[in-house]
Structures are given as structure tokens and as C-alpha cells.
Short mmCIF file of C-alpha atoms (C1' of nucleotides) and ligand atoms in Angstrom, two decimals:
data_model
loop_
_atom_site.label_atom_id
_atom_site.label_comp_id
_atom_site.label_asym_id
_atom_site.label_seq_id
_atom_site.Cartn_x
_atom_site.Cartn_y
_atom_site.Cartn_z
CA MET A 181 121.44 13.97 -46.58
CA PRO A 182 118.62 11.71 -47.07
CA THR A 183 119.28 8.31 -48.01
CA ASP A 184 117.73 6.26 -51.05
CA ALA A 185 115.85 4.25 -48.55
CA VAL A 186 114.59 7.47 -46.76
CA GLU A 187 113.38 8.82 -50.15
CA ASP A 188 111.79 5.81 -51.32
CA TYR A 189 109.69 5.35 -47.94
CA LEU A 190 108.48 9.01 -48.50
CA LYS A 191 107.50 8.53 -51.95
CA ALA A 192 105.66 5.57 -51.36
CA ILE A 193 103.87 7.27 -48.34
CA TYR A 194 103.22 10.14 -50.05
CA ARG A 195 101.45 7.99 -52.97
CA ILE A 196 99.51 6.03 -50.61
CA GLU A 197 98.36 9.01 -48.67
CA SER A 198 97.23 10.71 -51.90
CA ARG A 199 95.30 7.67 -53.00
CA ALA A 200 93.75 6.38 -49.93
CA GLY A 201 94.61 9.18 -47.40
CA PRO A 202 96.30 9.02 -43.96
CA PRO A 203 96.67 7.01 -41.69
CA VAL A 204 99.00 4.92 -44.01
CA SER A 205 99.42 1.69 -42.32
CA THR A 206 102.63 -0.35 -41.94
CA SER A 207 101.50 -3.08 -44.11
CA GLN A 208 100.68 -0.62 -46.99
CA ILE A 209 104.27 0.61 -47.06
CA ALA A 210 105.57 -2.82 -46.40
CA GLU A 211 103.36 -3.84 -49.73
CA ALA A 212 104.52 -0.77 -51.53
CA LEU A 213 108.29 -1.31 -50.92
CA ASP A 214 108.50 -5.19 -50.65
CA LYS A 215 109.63 -4.78 -47.20
CA THR A 216 108.87 -6.68 -44.25
CA PRO A 217 106.54 -5.05 -41.60
CA ALA A 218 109.15 -5.42 -39.08
CA THR A 219 111.44 -3.23 -41.31
CA VAL A 220 108.85 -0.57 -41.75
CA THR A 221 107.97 -0.29 -38.37
CA SER A 222 112.03 0.68 -37.83
CA MET A 223 112.13 2.93 -40.49
CA VAL A 224 108.89 4.74 -39.89
CA GLU A 225 110.39 5.00 -36.42
CA THR A 226 113.56 7.06 -37.57
CA LEU A 227 111.36 9.06 -39.89
CA SER A 228 109.31 10.18 -37.36
CA ASP A 229 112.21 11.01 -35.36
CA ARG A 230 113.40 13.28 -38.13
CA GLY A 231 110.19 14.86 -38.33
CA LEU A 232 109.19 13.85 -41.62
CA LEU A 233 106.04 12.09 -40.39
CA SER A 234 103.70 11.83 -37.36
CA ARG A 235 103.18 8.34 -36.16
CA GLU A 236 100.69 6.81 -33.70
CA LYS A 237 101.66 3.51 -32.77
CA TYR A 238 99.37 0.54 -34.16
CA LYS A 239 97.44 3.29 -36.26
CA GLY A 240 99.56 4.67 -38.96
CA VAL A 241 101.53 7.52 -40.19
CA GLU A 242 100.91 10.76 -41.97
CA LEU A 243 103.62 12.88 -43.65
CA THR A 244 104.50 16.28 -41.95
CA PRO A 245 104.61 19.42 -44.01
CA ALA A 246 108.43 18.56 -44.28
CA GLY A 247 107.76 15.31 -45.18
CA GLU A 248 105.58 16.26 -47.87
CA VAL A 249 107.84 18.66 -49.43
CA ALA A 250 110.64 15.84 -49.01
CA ALA A 251 108.20 13.67 -51.14
CA LEU A 252 107.26 15.92 -53.55
CA GLU A 253 111.12 16.63 -54.42
CA VAL A 254 111.65 13.02 -55.10
CA VAL A 255 108.42 12.53 -57.23
CA ARG A 256 109.72 15.75 -59.10
CA ARG A 257 113.04 14.36 -59.76
CA HIS A 258 111.77 11.01 -60.64
CA ARG A 259 108.91 12.15 -63.33
CA LEU A 260 111.19 14.95 -64.82
CA ILE A 261 114.01 12.10 -65.23
CA GLU A 262 111.23 9.80 -66.74
CA ALA A 263 110.39 12.75 -69.51
CA PHE A 264 114.13 13.15 -70.05
CA LEU A 265 114.65 9.49 -70.84
CA ALA A 266 111.67 9.36 -73.14
CA GLU A 267 112.32 12.75 -74.77
CA GLN A 268 116.21 13.01 -75.44
CA LEU A 269 117.11 9.16 -75.42
CA ASP A 270 114.20 7.82 -77.04
CA TYR A 271 113.20 5.30 -74.44
CA GLU A 272 109.71 3.79 -74.31
CA PRO A 273 107.25 4.85 -71.87
CA THR A 274 107.39 1.17 -70.59
CA GLU A 275 111.04 1.35 -70.12
CA VAL A 276 111.46 4.67 -68.11
CA HIS A 277 110.48 3.91 -64.73
CA ASP A 278 113.11 1.69 -63.42
CA GLU A 279 115.89 3.90 -64.54
CA ALA A 280 114.24 6.84 -63.01
CA ASP A 281 113.85 5.08 -59.65
CA ALA A 282 117.51 4.58 -59.10
CA LEU A 283 118.46 8.05 -60.77
CA GLU A 284 116.10 10.05 -58.57
CA HIS A 285 118.14 9.80 -55.60
CA HIS A 286 121.37 10.97 -57.15
CA VAL A 287 120.87 13.82 -59.66
CA SER A 288 121.65 17.24 -58.02
CA GLU A 289 119.23 20.45 -58.00
CA GLU A 290 121.41 21.94 -60.93
CA PHE A 291 120.79 18.83 -63.09
CA THR A 292 117.12 18.79 -62.23
CA ARG A 293 117.17 22.15 -63.42
CA ARG A 294 118.56 22.06 -66.43
CA VAL A 295 116.71 18.84 -67.56
CA GLU A 296 113.68 20.90 -66.99
CA ARG A 297 114.85 23.81 -68.92
CA VAL A 298 116.11 21.66 -71.81
CA LEU A 299 112.59 19.85 -71.84
CA ASP A 300 110.85 23.47 -71.97
CA TYR A 301 109.28 22.93 -68.54
CA PRO A 302 107.28 19.72 -69.39
CA ALA A 303 103.87 19.41 -67.42
CA ALA A 304 103.82 15.83 -67.31
CA ASP A 305 105.76 12.58 -67.42
CA PRO A 306 105.39 10.01 -70.14
CA HIS A 307 102.70 8.58 -68.31
CA GLY A 308 101.00 11.69 -68.09
CA ASP A 309 101.55 12.23 -64.50
CA PRO A 310 101.91 16.04 -63.65
CA ILE A 311 105.55 17.12 -62.92
CA PRO A 312 105.83 19.22 -59.89
CA PRO A 313 107.43 22.54 -60.64
CA ALA A 314 110.41 23.78 -58.69
CA ASP A 315 108.26 25.37 -56.13
CA LEU A 316 106.41 22.31 -55.58
CA SER A 317 103.32 24.02 -55.90
CA THR A 318 101.23 20.65 -56.71
CA PRO A 319 97.93 20.53 -59.01
CA GLU A 320 98.11 16.52 -59.12
CA ASP A 321 95.19 16.79 -61.30
CA ALA A 322 94.29 12.95 -61.08
CA GLY A 323 91.70 12.71 -63.76
CA ALA A 324 88.65 10.48 -63.80
CA THR A 325 88.75 6.83 -64.86
CA LEU A 326 87.38 5.96 -68.35
CA VAL A 327 83.88 4.41 -66.84
CA ALA A 328 83.34 7.45 -64.46
CA ALA A 329 84.08 10.03 -67.05
CA LEU A 330 82.62 8.76 -70.13
CA ALA A 331 79.38 7.17 -71.06
CA PRO A 332 79.23 4.87 -73.78
CA GLY A 333 79.53 6.89 -77.07
CA GLU A 334 81.35 9.47 -75.33
CA ARG A 335 84.83 10.43 -76.39
CA GLY A 336 87.65 12.01 -74.34
CA THR A 337 91.47 12.63 -74.13
CA VAL A 338 93.40 10.40 -72.18
CA ALA A 339 95.36 12.56 -69.43
CA ARG A 340 97.27 9.90 -67.65
CA ILE A 341 97.86 6.07 -67.70
CA SER A 342 98.84 4.41 -64.26
CA ASP A 343 102.36 3.27 -64.32
CA ARG A 344 101.83 0.83 -61.32
CA ASP A 345 101.63 -2.32 -62.99
CA PRO A 346 104.21 -3.02 -65.95
CA ASP A 347 102.15 -5.51 -67.66
CA VAL A 348 99.03 -3.21 -67.79
CA LEU A 349 101.27 -0.30 -68.77
CA GLU A 350 102.45 -2.56 -71.53
CA PHE A 351 98.96 -3.55 -72.72
CA LEU A 352 97.79 0.04 -72.60
CA VAL A 353 101.03 1.29 -75.02
CA ASP A 354 100.67 -1.54 -77.12
CA ALA A 355 96.88 -0.45 -77.75
CA GLY A 356 97.93 2.93 -78.50
CA ILE A 357 96.14 4.07 -75.68
CA THR A 358 98.81 6.84 -74.19
CA PRO A 359 98.45 10.24 -72.78
CA GLU A 360 96.96 13.02 -75.23
CA THR A 361 95.22 10.27 -77.67
CA THR A 362 91.78 10.36 -77.95
CA VAL A 363 89.41 7.67 -77.08
CA GLU A 364 85.61 6.80 -77.33
CA VAL A 365 83.89 4.44 -75.25
CA VAL A 366 81.87 2.18 -77.45
CA ASP A 367 80.56 -0.13 -74.42
CA VAL A 368 80.60 -1.24 -70.97
CA THR A 369 79.77 -4.92 -70.04
CA SER A 370 78.14 -6.01 -66.92
CA PHE A 371 81.24 -7.67 -65.71
CA GLY A 372 83.53 -4.47 -66.31
CA LEU A 373 84.87 -5.05 -69.86
CA VAL A 374 85.19 -1.47 -71.70
CA THR A 375 85.35 -1.38 -75.40
CA VAL A 376 87.05 1.72 -76.60
CA ARG A 377 87.77 2.90 -80.22
CA THR A 378 90.94 4.86 -80.67
CA SER A 379 91.49 7.79 -82.99
CA ASP A 380 92.77 5.33 -85.75
CA GLY A 381 89.56 3.59 -85.53
CA ASP A 382 90.70 0.33 -83.94
CA GLU A 383 88.72 -0.99 -80.96
CA HIS A 384 90.09 -2.54 -78.06
CA GLY A 385 88.40 -4.57 -75.06
CA LEU A 386 89.92 -3.53 -71.93
CA PRO A 387 89.28 -5.95 -68.87
CA GLU A 388 88.05 -3.91 -65.79
CA ALA A 389 91.79 -3.88 -64.41
CA VAL A 390 93.34 -2.28 -67.29
CA ALA A 391 90.26 0.28 -67.74
CA ASP A 392 90.50 1.32 -64.20
CA ARG A 393 94.00 2.39 -64.91
CA VAL A 394 93.15 4.87 -67.79
CA TYR A 395 92.29 8.52 -66.50
CA VAL A 396 90.46 10.77 -68.99
CA ARG A 397 89.22 14.28 -69.45
CA ARG A 398 85.81 14.48 -71.39
CA ALA A 399 85.96 16.12 -74.77
CA ALA A 400 85.15 19.47 -73.87
CA GLU A 401 81.10 20.98 -73.96
CA SER A 402 80.92 19.28 -70.34
CA GLY A 403 82.49 20.21 -67.26
CA ALA A 404 84.79 18.02 -65.49
CA ALA A 405 83.30 14.60 -63.96
CA SER A 406 85.29 14.22 -61.17
CA ASP A 407 86.34 11.56 -58.70
CA GLY A 408 87.94 8.25 -59.22
CA GLN A 409 91.21 9.33 -57.44
CA GLU A 410 94.21 7.18 -57.93
CA ALA A 411 98.00 8.12 -57.43
CA SER A 412 100.70 6.71 -59.43
CA ASP A 413 103.87 5.03 -58.94
CA ALA A 414 105.44 8.39 -60.15
CA MET B 293 125.71 -6.11 -57.42
CA PRO B 294 128.79 -4.11 -56.61
CA THR B 295 127.79 -1.20 -54.41
CA ASP B 296 128.97 2.42 -55.02
CA ALA B 297 131.86 1.91 -52.52
CA VAL B 298 133.16 -0.99 -54.28
CA GLU B 299 133.04 0.77 -57.65
CA ASP B 300 134.75 3.95 -56.35
CA TYR B 301 137.54 1.96 -54.81
CA LEU B 302 138.06 0.09 -58.05
CA LYS B 303 138.09 3.19 -59.88
CA ALA B 304 140.59 4.82 -57.40
CA ILE B 305 142.96 1.86 -57.44
CA TYR B 306 142.63 1.55 -61.19
CA ARG B 307 143.85 5.43 -61.43
CA ILE B 308 146.62 5.05 -58.96
CA GLU B 309 147.87 1.99 -60.85
CA SER B 310 147.89 3.38 -64.06
CA ARG B 311 149.92 6.47 -62.95
CA ALA B 312 152.07 4.98 -60.37
CA GLY B 313 151.82 1.25 -61.25
CA PRO B 314 151.42 -1.30 -58.62
CA PRO B 315 151.46 -2.22 -55.77
CA VAL B 316 148.94 0.48 -54.49
CA SER B 317 149.53 1.24 -51.21
CA THR B 318 146.53 1.32 -48.34
CA SER B 319 147.76 5.11 -47.72
CA GLN B 320 147.51 5.77 -51.23
CA ILE B 321 143.84 4.67 -51.42
CA ALA B 322 142.96 6.24 -48.36
CA GLU B 323 144.56 9.72 -49.62
CA ALA B 324 142.23 9.32 -52.98
CA LEU B 325 139.18 8.53 -51.44
CA ASP B 326 139.33 10.47 -48.20
CA LYS B 327 139.08 7.32 -45.95
CA THR B 328 141.22 6.35 -42.91
CA PRO B 329 143.73 3.60 -43.47
CA ALA B 330 141.78 1.21 -41.19
CA THR B 331 138.84 1.91 -43.66
CA VAL B 332 140.75 0.94 -46.69
CA THR B 333 142.34 -2.17 -45.11
CA SER B 334 138.88 -3.56 -44.48
CA MET B 335 137.90 -2.76 -48.04
CA VAL B 336 140.64 -4.09 -49.91
CA GLU B 337 140.21 -7.27 -48.00
CA THR B 338 136.62 -7.60 -49.11
CA LEU B 339 137.36 -6.76 -52.49
CA SER B 340 140.21 -9.26 -52.41
CA ASP B 341 137.92 -11.96 -51.14
CA ARG B 342 135.76 -11.28 -54.27
CA GLY B 343 138.64 -11.84 -56.46
CA LEU B 344 138.74 -8.17 -57.67
CA LEU B 345 142.30 -7.42 -56.64
CA SER B 346 145.18 -9.39 -55.18
CA ARG B 347 146.80 -8.36 -51.90
CA GLU B 348 150.08 -9.03 -49.99
CA LYS B 349 150.14 -7.64 -46.83
CA TYR B 350 151.90 -4.65 -45.72
CA LYS B 351 152.66 -4.32 -49.42
CA GLY B 352 149.66 -2.94 -51.39
CA VAL B 353 147.22 -4.43 -53.87
CA GLU B 354 146.72 -4.92 -57.54
CA LEU B 355 143.93 -5.17 -59.41
CA THR B 356 142.99 -8.82 -61.19
CA PRO B 357 141.74 -8.88 -64.56
CA ALA B 358 138.15 -9.15 -63.29
CA GLY B 359 139.19 -6.03 -61.06
CA GLU B 360 140.28 -3.88 -64.10
CA VAL B 361 137.13 -4.98 -66.15
CA ALA B 362 134.96 -3.47 -63.12
CA ALA B 363 137.08 -0.62 -62.81
CA LEU B 364 136.92 0.42 -66.65
CA GLU B 365 133.13 0.02 -66.71
CA VAL B 366 133.04 2.49 -64.05
CA VAL B 367 135.25 4.91 -66.01
CA ARG B 368 133.46 4.39 -69.00
CA ARG B 369 130.18 5.09 -67.39
CA HIS B 370 131.77 8.30 -65.71
CA ARG B 371 133.25 9.58 -68.65
CA LEU B 372 130.32 9.17 -71.11
CA ILE B 373 127.99 10.90 -68.13
CA GLU B 374 130.53 13.89 -68.40
CA ALA B 375 130.59 13.97 -72.08
CA PHE B 376 126.82 14.00 -71.88
CA LEU B 377 126.18 16.58 -69.28
CA ALA B 378 128.45 18.80 -71.40
CA GLU B 379 127.08 18.29 -74.80
CA GLN B 380 123.54 18.04 -73.80
CA LEU B 381 122.67 19.79 -70.90
CA ASP B 382 125.54 22.52 -71.59
CA TYR B 383 127.62 21.89 -68.20
CA GLU B 384 130.80 23.57 -68.11
CA PRO B 385 133.81 21.13 -68.06
CA THR B 386 134.52 22.38 -64.71
CA GLU B 387 130.92 21.31 -63.33
CA VAL B 388 130.86 18.27 -64.71
CA HIS B 389 132.93 15.80 -62.53
CA ASP B 390 130.74 15.74 -59.26
CA GLU B 391 127.66 14.81 -60.92
CA ALA B 392 129.48 12.27 -63.06
CA ASP B 393 130.66 10.67 -59.62
CA ALA B 394 127.36 10.29 -58.45
CA LEU B 395 125.70 9.03 -61.48
CA GLU B 396 128.22 6.61 -62.65
CA HIS B 397 126.93 4.06 -59.99
CA HIS B 398 123.41 4.07 -61.07
CA VAL B 399 122.87 4.01 -64.70
CA SER B 400 122.06 0.85 -66.55
CA GLU B 401 123.96 -0.53 -69.47
CA GLU B 402 120.96 0.49 -71.49
CA PHE B 403 121.19 4.06 -70.62
CA THR B 404 124.91 3.97 -71.22
CA ARG B 405 124.44 2.71 -74.70
CA ARG B 406 121.73 5.07 -75.13
CA VAL B 407 123.84 8.04 -74.31
CA GLU B 408 126.80 6.69 -76.37
CA ARG B 409 124.50 6.49 -79.38
CA VAL B 410 123.13 9.87 -78.98
CA LEU B 411 126.54 11.47 -78.67
CA ASP B 412 127.67 9.15 -81.66
CA TYR B 413 130.22 7.45 -79.83
CA PRO B 414 132.40 10.23 -78.34
CA ALA B 415 136.22 9.29 -78.33
CA ALA B 416 136.95 11.78 -75.24
CA ASP B 417 135.15 13.42 -72.09
CA PRO B 418 135.15 17.08 -71.85
CA HIS B 419 138.80 16.79 -70.21
CA GLY B 420 140.09 14.87 -73.07
CA ASP B 421 139.91 11.77 -71.26
CA PRO B 422 139.34 8.64 -73.64
CA ILE B 423 136.23 6.93 -73.16
CA PRO B 424 136.66 3.40 -73.17
CA PRO B 425 134.30 1.59 -75.84
CA ALA B 426 131.77 -1.06 -74.93
CA ASP B 427 134.38 -3.85 -75.50
CA LEU B 428 136.60 -1.90 -72.94
CA SER B 429 139.46 -1.89 -75.15
CA THR B 430 141.62 0.56 -73.76
CA PRO B 431 143.69 3.15 -75.49
CA GLU B 432 144.17 5.17 -72.69
CA ASP B 433 146.85 7.44 -74.69
CA ALA B 434 147.79 9.92 -72.09
CA GLY B 435 149.65 12.34 -74.24
CA ALA B 436 152.87 14.44 -73.23
CA THR B 437 152.64 17.40 -70.91
CA LEU B 438 153.37 20.84 -72.42
CA VAL B 439 157.06 21.46 -71.65
CA ALA B 440 157.79 17.80 -72.47
CA ALA B 441 156.18 17.87 -76.15
CA LEU B 442 157.07 21.26 -77.12
CA ALA B 443 159.96 23.48 -77.25
CA PRO B 444 159.68 27.09 -77.25
CA GLY B 445 158.35 28.25 -80.67
CA GLU B 446 156.62 24.94 -81.23
CA ARG B 447 152.87 24.57 -81.64
CA GLY B 448 150.52 21.66 -80.62
CA THR B 449 146.91 20.56 -79.96
CA VAL B 450 145.62 20.20 -76.40
CA ALA B 451 144.66 16.36 -76.11
CA ARG B 452 143.86 16.54 -72.37
CA ILE B 453 143.56 18.72 -69.35
CA SER B 454 143.68 16.84 -65.90
CA ASP B 455 140.59 17.04 -64.05
CA ARG B 456 142.26 16.12 -60.73
CA ASP B 457 142.29 19.73 -59.10
CA PRO B 458 139.11 21.78 -59.68
CA ASP B 459 141.29 25.03 -59.29
CA VAL B 460 143.71 24.16 -61.82
CA LEU B 461 140.95 22.83 -64.18
CA GLU B 462 139.20 26.17 -63.60
CA PHE B 463 142.28 28.23 -64.49
CA LEU B 464 142.86 26.25 -67.78
CA VAL B 465 139.29 26.65 -68.55
CA ASP B 466 139.40 30.38 -68.15
CA ALA B 467 142.52 30.73 -70.05
CA GLY B 468 140.75 28.95 -73.15
CA ILE B 469 143.12 26.09 -72.93
CA THR B 470 140.59 23.21 -73.21
CA PRO B 471 141.00 19.89 -75.41
CA GLU B 472 140.96 20.40 -79.19
CA THR B 473 142.44 24.00 -78.78
CA THR B 474 146.13 24.87 -80.41
CA VAL B 475 148.77 26.20 -78.13
CA GLU B 476 152.07 27.67 -78.99
CA VAL B 477 154.67 27.52 -76.17
CA VAL B 478 156.43 30.83 -76.13
CA ASP B 479 158.72 30.50 -73.21
CA VAL B 480 159.74 28.27 -70.51
CA THR B 481 161.36 30.06 -67.41
CA SER B 482 164.18 28.31 -65.23
CA PHE B 483 161.24 28.31 -62.40
CA GLY B 484 158.80 26.49 -64.60
CA LEU B 485 156.67 29.14 -65.52
CA VAL B 486 155.52 28.43 -69.15
CA THR B 487 154.10 30.96 -71.48
CA VAL B 488 151.64 30.02 -74.10
CA ARG B 489 149.75 31.56 -77.02
CA THR B 490 146.47 30.46 -77.63
CA SER B 491 144.84 30.43 -81.16
CA ASP B 492 143.21 33.64 -80.61
CA GLY B 493 146.43 35.28 -80.01
CA ASP B 494 146.19 35.75 -76.15
CA GLU B 495 149.21 34.64 -74.12
CA HIS B 496 148.77 33.06 -70.90
CA GLY B 497 151.65 32.26 -68.14
CA LEU B 498 151.23 29.17 -66.62
CA PRO B 499 152.45 27.97 -63.20
CA GLU B 500 154.76 24.70 -63.19
CA ALA B 501 151.40 23.18 -61.38
CA VAL B 502 149.41 24.35 -64.06
CA ALA B 503 151.49 23.53 -67.05
CA ASP B 504 151.94 19.96 -65.83
CA ARG B 505 148.51 19.03 -66.04
CA VAL B 506 148.07 20.13 -70.00
CA TYR B 507 148.51 17.09 -72.34
CA VAL B 508 149.35 17.88 -75.87
CA ARG B 509 150.20 16.46 -79.36
CA ARG B 510 152.58 18.08 -81.45
CA ALA B 511 151.41 19.74 -84.57
CA ALA B 512 152.27 17.22 -87.04
CA GLU B 513 155.56 16.81 -88.95
CA SER B 514 157.25 15.13 -86.07
CA GLY B 515 156.27 12.01 -84.50
CA ALA B 516 154.75 11.17 -80.78
CA ALA B 517 157.02 12.64 -78.13
CA SER B 518 156.15 10.35 -75.27
CA ASP B 519 156.32 10.07 -71.70
CA GLY B 520 154.91 12.25 -69.08
CA GLN B 521 152.36 9.91 -67.56
CA GLU B 522 149.69 10.83 -65.47
CA ALA B 523 146.00 9.11 -65.00
CA SER B 524 143.41 11.45 -64.41
CA ASP B 525 140.43 11.58 -62.05
CA ALA B 526 138.26 10.50 -65.14
"C1'" DC C 112 82.89 -9.43 -21.44
"C1'" DT C 113 86.10 -12.69 -23.07
"C1'" DA C 114 88.20 -15.21 -26.67
"C1'" DT C 115 90.50 -15.25 -31.17
"C1'" DT C 116 92.96 -13.43 -34.56
"C1'" DA C 117 95.30 -10.15 -37.70
"C1'" DA C 118 98.35 -6.54 -37.78
"C1'" DT C 119 101.86 -4.48 -35.42
"C1'" DT C 120 105.71 -3.82 -32.72
"C1'" DT C 121 109.87 -5.49 -30.14
"C1'" DA C 122 114.05 -8.41 -29.66
"C1'" DG C 123 118.02 -10.27 -31.42
"C1'" DA C 124 121.01 -10.66 -35.33
"C1'" DC C 125 123.30 -9.68 -39.46
"C1'" DT C 126 125.89 -7.18 -43.68
"C1'" DG C 127 127.98 -3.17 -45.48
"C1'" DG C 128 130.85 0.39 -44.48
"C1'" DT C 129 132.94 3.45 -41.58
"C1'" DC C 130 136.22 5.37 -37.58
"C1'" DA C 131 139.56 5.70 -33.32
"C1'" DA C 132 142.64 3.70 -30.80
"C1'" DA C 133 145.72 0.01 -29.76
"C1'" DA C 134 148.82 -3.22 -31.64
"C1'" DC C 135 152.10 -4.58 -35.07
"C1'" DC C 136 155.70 -4.91 -38.97
"C1'" DA C 137 159.63 -3.83 -41.94
"C1'" DG C 138 162.98 -1.11 -43.36
"C1'" DG C 139 166.31 2.04 -42.06
"C1'" DT C 140 169.69 3.90 -38.20
"C1'" DA C 141 172.81 3.87 -34.45
"C1'" DT D 180 172.50 -6.49 -33.69
"C1'" DA D 181 168.90 -3.60 -31.39
"C1'" DC D 182 166.09 0.42 -31.88
"C1'" DC D 183 162.91 3.59 -34.01
"C1'" DT D 184 159.41 4.90 -36.80
"C1'" DG D 185 156.00 5.48 -40.18
"C1'" DG D 186 152.76 2.57 -42.64
"C1'" DT D 187 149.64 -1.03 -41.69
"C1'" DT D 188 146.61 -4.21 -39.51
"C1'" DT D 189 143.61 -5.45 -35.41
"C1'" DT D 190 140.21 -4.83 -32.31
"C1'" DG D 191 136.05 -3.07 -30.91
"C1'" DA D 192 132.65 0.19 -31.84
"C1'" DC D 193 128.93 2.44 -34.46
"C1'" DC D 194 125.01 3.59 -37.94
"C1'" DA D 195 121.66 2.41 -41.44
"C1'" DG D 196 118.89 -1.11 -43.30
"C1'" DT D 197 117.22 -5.45 -43.18
"C1'" DC D 198 115.49 -9.81 -41.67
"C1'" DT D 199 113.19 -13.78 -38.57
"C1'" DA D 200 111.06 -15.13 -34.61
"C1'" DA D 201 108.85 -14.17 -30.50
"C1'" DA D 202 105.67 -10.82 -27.75
"C1'" DT D 203 101.82 -7.57 -27.89
"C1'" DT D 204 97.81 -5.05 -29.18
"C1'" DA D 205 93.68 -3.86 -30.89
"C1'" DA D 206 89.42 -5.12 -33.14
"C1'" DT D 207 86.12 -8.34 -33.92
"C1'" DA D 208 83.22 -12.60 -32.91
"C1'" DG D 209 80.70 -14.99 -29.84
MN1 LIG E 265 113.70 5.11 -55.91
MN1 LIG E 266 105.71 8.00 -64.50
MN1 LIG E 267 131.63 7.85 -57.56
MN1 LIG E 268 136.79 13.59 -66.99
#
DNA sequence: CTATTAATTTAGACTGGTCAAAACCAGGTA
DNA sequence: TACCTGGTTTTGACCAGTCTAAATTAATAG
């Protein structure tokens, strides 16, 4: 029943909400979906009429429980499709997003279940983003950014890399920094450049804009350093 | 660039054309797509404006070469997706159609190629319908119906079963009559009931409406008995 | 408390797809 | 030839989604 557009709005609002919290403004949504503010105003009004979000004029919107469920269903389909493309059709992590963005609105529940089963209930998509299970319980463990989690000399495992900016993603994949790989922070400069050593011994200089998009878990022995939130594109 | 609706119209017109030949009437299209005649008139006008078909008012339409190419692309995607669902996700031939009907409009060329590759360039979908290769060269070998091809006592291989009527399809699949299986015509009654023996020795009585939807190749030794055309749903 | 301004909403318009109701054609019938 | 009648087109309407331009609001600066 919901259209592609409706699902894309819900997904976008969900993402913004979990990164920056409600209320989500018209312009934030417009920015995320590349639509004009006027268009967004009109759409959030219909979403509000359908009970998917609550809205306060000139303030912003917030998903209702129903809206959040609907959003999570889309996110689940999106990530499952991404995982599927990477696993079964040999897509690169960089190629997976656009295809999934179209397909996410058109696969049946049946399809979703079967994909999930064939992949043996994967926990994360190729970017490391957690895949909500069928009951939509959502851990959504974001992890902490490189600099937040790891002091120079410390080592950790990449949990997730943001898929938001294709160029950043490309950069990271080229550097061999992908989910599950091990990295050690060698150095952090005052202007934000982070030098890391990957498991194969190579060193890479990551500009701040890139380093901030890498989320890691510290290599055991010390508890979770938290904070450094950011919800991903999917 | 073409929308879902445009693609569905082209596919429908292509199918009708290859079953009954041009011109294809407004009501035929309306029937096939479950739209009102008024809607169809309006759509064929825009299709005509785009050069995808030629139209003579009150007479009907016929695909142009460009329209036929576009239609074949959709058919190709549809059948490839059906094959993929059956092969990789373990769908039954009866379950495959609706999913493919939605997805066919949203998979990229890249996806199509990869699926084709992973399936090792399959010749036919789960209903036996030929899959046009990337160059869209189209054999579209329809095969002959059971009674047309096989006299009682003769044996043949099922080439294709019509996917048009879900109930008929279900009946055939349940009886174990699917593409590549061997059947022998045991008997044909005056009122059209065809009794066949399948390879496992079981006999099945097929009402005329069912038998007419089974296409076979005679078991070697004699050339192709032809005729008995019918284009399928995909 | 007022004036400025940036964000937001409203107003009005357009496209694509659809339908119901009314008008219209074309081929066959009397 | 004049009339039916079934299929077809026309007309006018509507919904979803989008945009531009104009009006409005809220927050901030003076
Ligand atoms: Mn999408
Ligand atoms: Mn992702
Ligand atoms: Mn379709
Ligand atoms: Mn088929």
C-alpha cells in the first residue's frame, strides 16, 4: 500500500531521527531526499494524516510507532538486499546501494524471508550496518568513530563504514578498510588527519571527513567506548 | 526512463501481438491489464507519441521496432528473474510470476547481466518460456500443443507450460508435468480429455483447457510438428 | 519592542496514470 | 438506405507527487 515515495520519506526521517533526534525539520528531509522544502511540507502532511508521524508546524516531525515500524521494514529490506547482492551476485560494497534503493520497495515479504534464509540470517549488510530481524527488534549498535574509540597505538575491528558518501566509501574500500578488518591508529594530527595501519601492514592517511565515517570496536580487554553516533544511509 | 505502466503495456501488447497478431485492439489490452478502455486509449496515445507503437484510431495498435525492443527487454528481465527465483531462492514455478512482475521494472542492466551469468545463461524460465539473450535476438520457439504434436502412443518432452492461468499451472505442476519432463499421450477422448503417462508411470487425465496449455517436442525420430501458437504471460 | 531574515508553509500549476459518463464510429441488419 | 449496437474515443474529474513563486512565521539582532 505505501508507495515508493512514502517509504523513502520514512526511511530518511528515521535515519535523521536516529542521528540527530527529533524533531526532524523540513529542510533536513529536503536535503536528504533532494526535494524542495515545499514538496516535503506537502508530503509530511499526508504522512501525518496517515498516522505515520506527528507534526508540529514550523517545528518538525517525529515518527509515530507505526511510522517507525514501516521505516524499519524498509531498512531491513534494503540491507538484506545489499547483503544478497554482495554475497550471491558478487557486487562490490560500493555498487550495492543504488540497486537496493530501487528494489527495496518492490520485493515481497516472501522474497525477504527467503533471501534472509539463504544468507543464513546475516547480522549486517556489506557496510556493516545491522540488519533488523523479521520482528524488527533493533539493536542498531552504532559503534564509535575511529578517534573516539582508539588512542594512537590502540587496535580495533572495523564495525561499520558509512555508506552515505559514495566517494568516502570508495576511498575506504580501496584502502582495504571494510567491516571486520583490523586497524591500528598510528597517529592523529591536530588538523584531524588519522593515520592507520591495516592488518597487511599498510599505512593510510585518512582525512577527518573519512575517518569520521569509520566505526570500530576496540580490540577486547577494555569495555565499550561509546558515543559518536551516526545513522547510515542504509 | 519508461515507467512501470509503460513497460507493462508494451509487454502486454507484445504478447497479444505474438499470439493473435496485429492490430491489437483497445479492449484486448484493457482485458489483459485489467484497465478500462478509456485508460488504454489514453495510454496508447502517449505510447504512440513516443514512437513505441503505431496506431490507427478505432482499429488498433502495432508495436514499432523500438517498441518491440523495449518490450523484449522487459520480457527478458521478467524471465531471467523468474529463473533466478526458482534456481537460487527455491521458489516453485507457481510462485514466481508475481514477484517477477514487480521486479522486472526495477532491476538494472548490471543486475540482469549478473543474474544471467550466475545462472550460466539459461535458455528458458521455469515455465519453459525462452529467455531472450542480451542482444534480444528472439527465437521464441513456441512448440506444439500436446494433441497437435503427439498421437496416442507417442512420447515427447515438455517444452513449455503456459503460465497464464495460475490454476492451470498449479494443476500441471502438481501432476509433475513441467518443462523437460517426458510424457506419453495415452488417449484422447472426443470431448478433449487427454490422458498422459508421465515418466514415473503415473497417468493423469488432462481436461482440454489444461492440455492446450502444454507444449511438447516429439521424441526425436520425426521432424517438428508445428503450429499451436500461443504467447505466454512471461 | 521592532525590524530583519531564514525557514516554512501556502497557492497555484503541471505530469502521469487512472476512471465514469457521455459522445461517437463503423460494420452489420432490416 | 437508415438504424442498431458494440467497441472506441472524448470529456471531465481525481489522486499522488512534484515544482516555482508568493506569503507567512518564528527566531534573532538591535
Ligand atoms: Mn528507495
Ligand atoms: Mn548499507
Ligand atoms: Mn510488471
Ligand atoms: Mn514465465
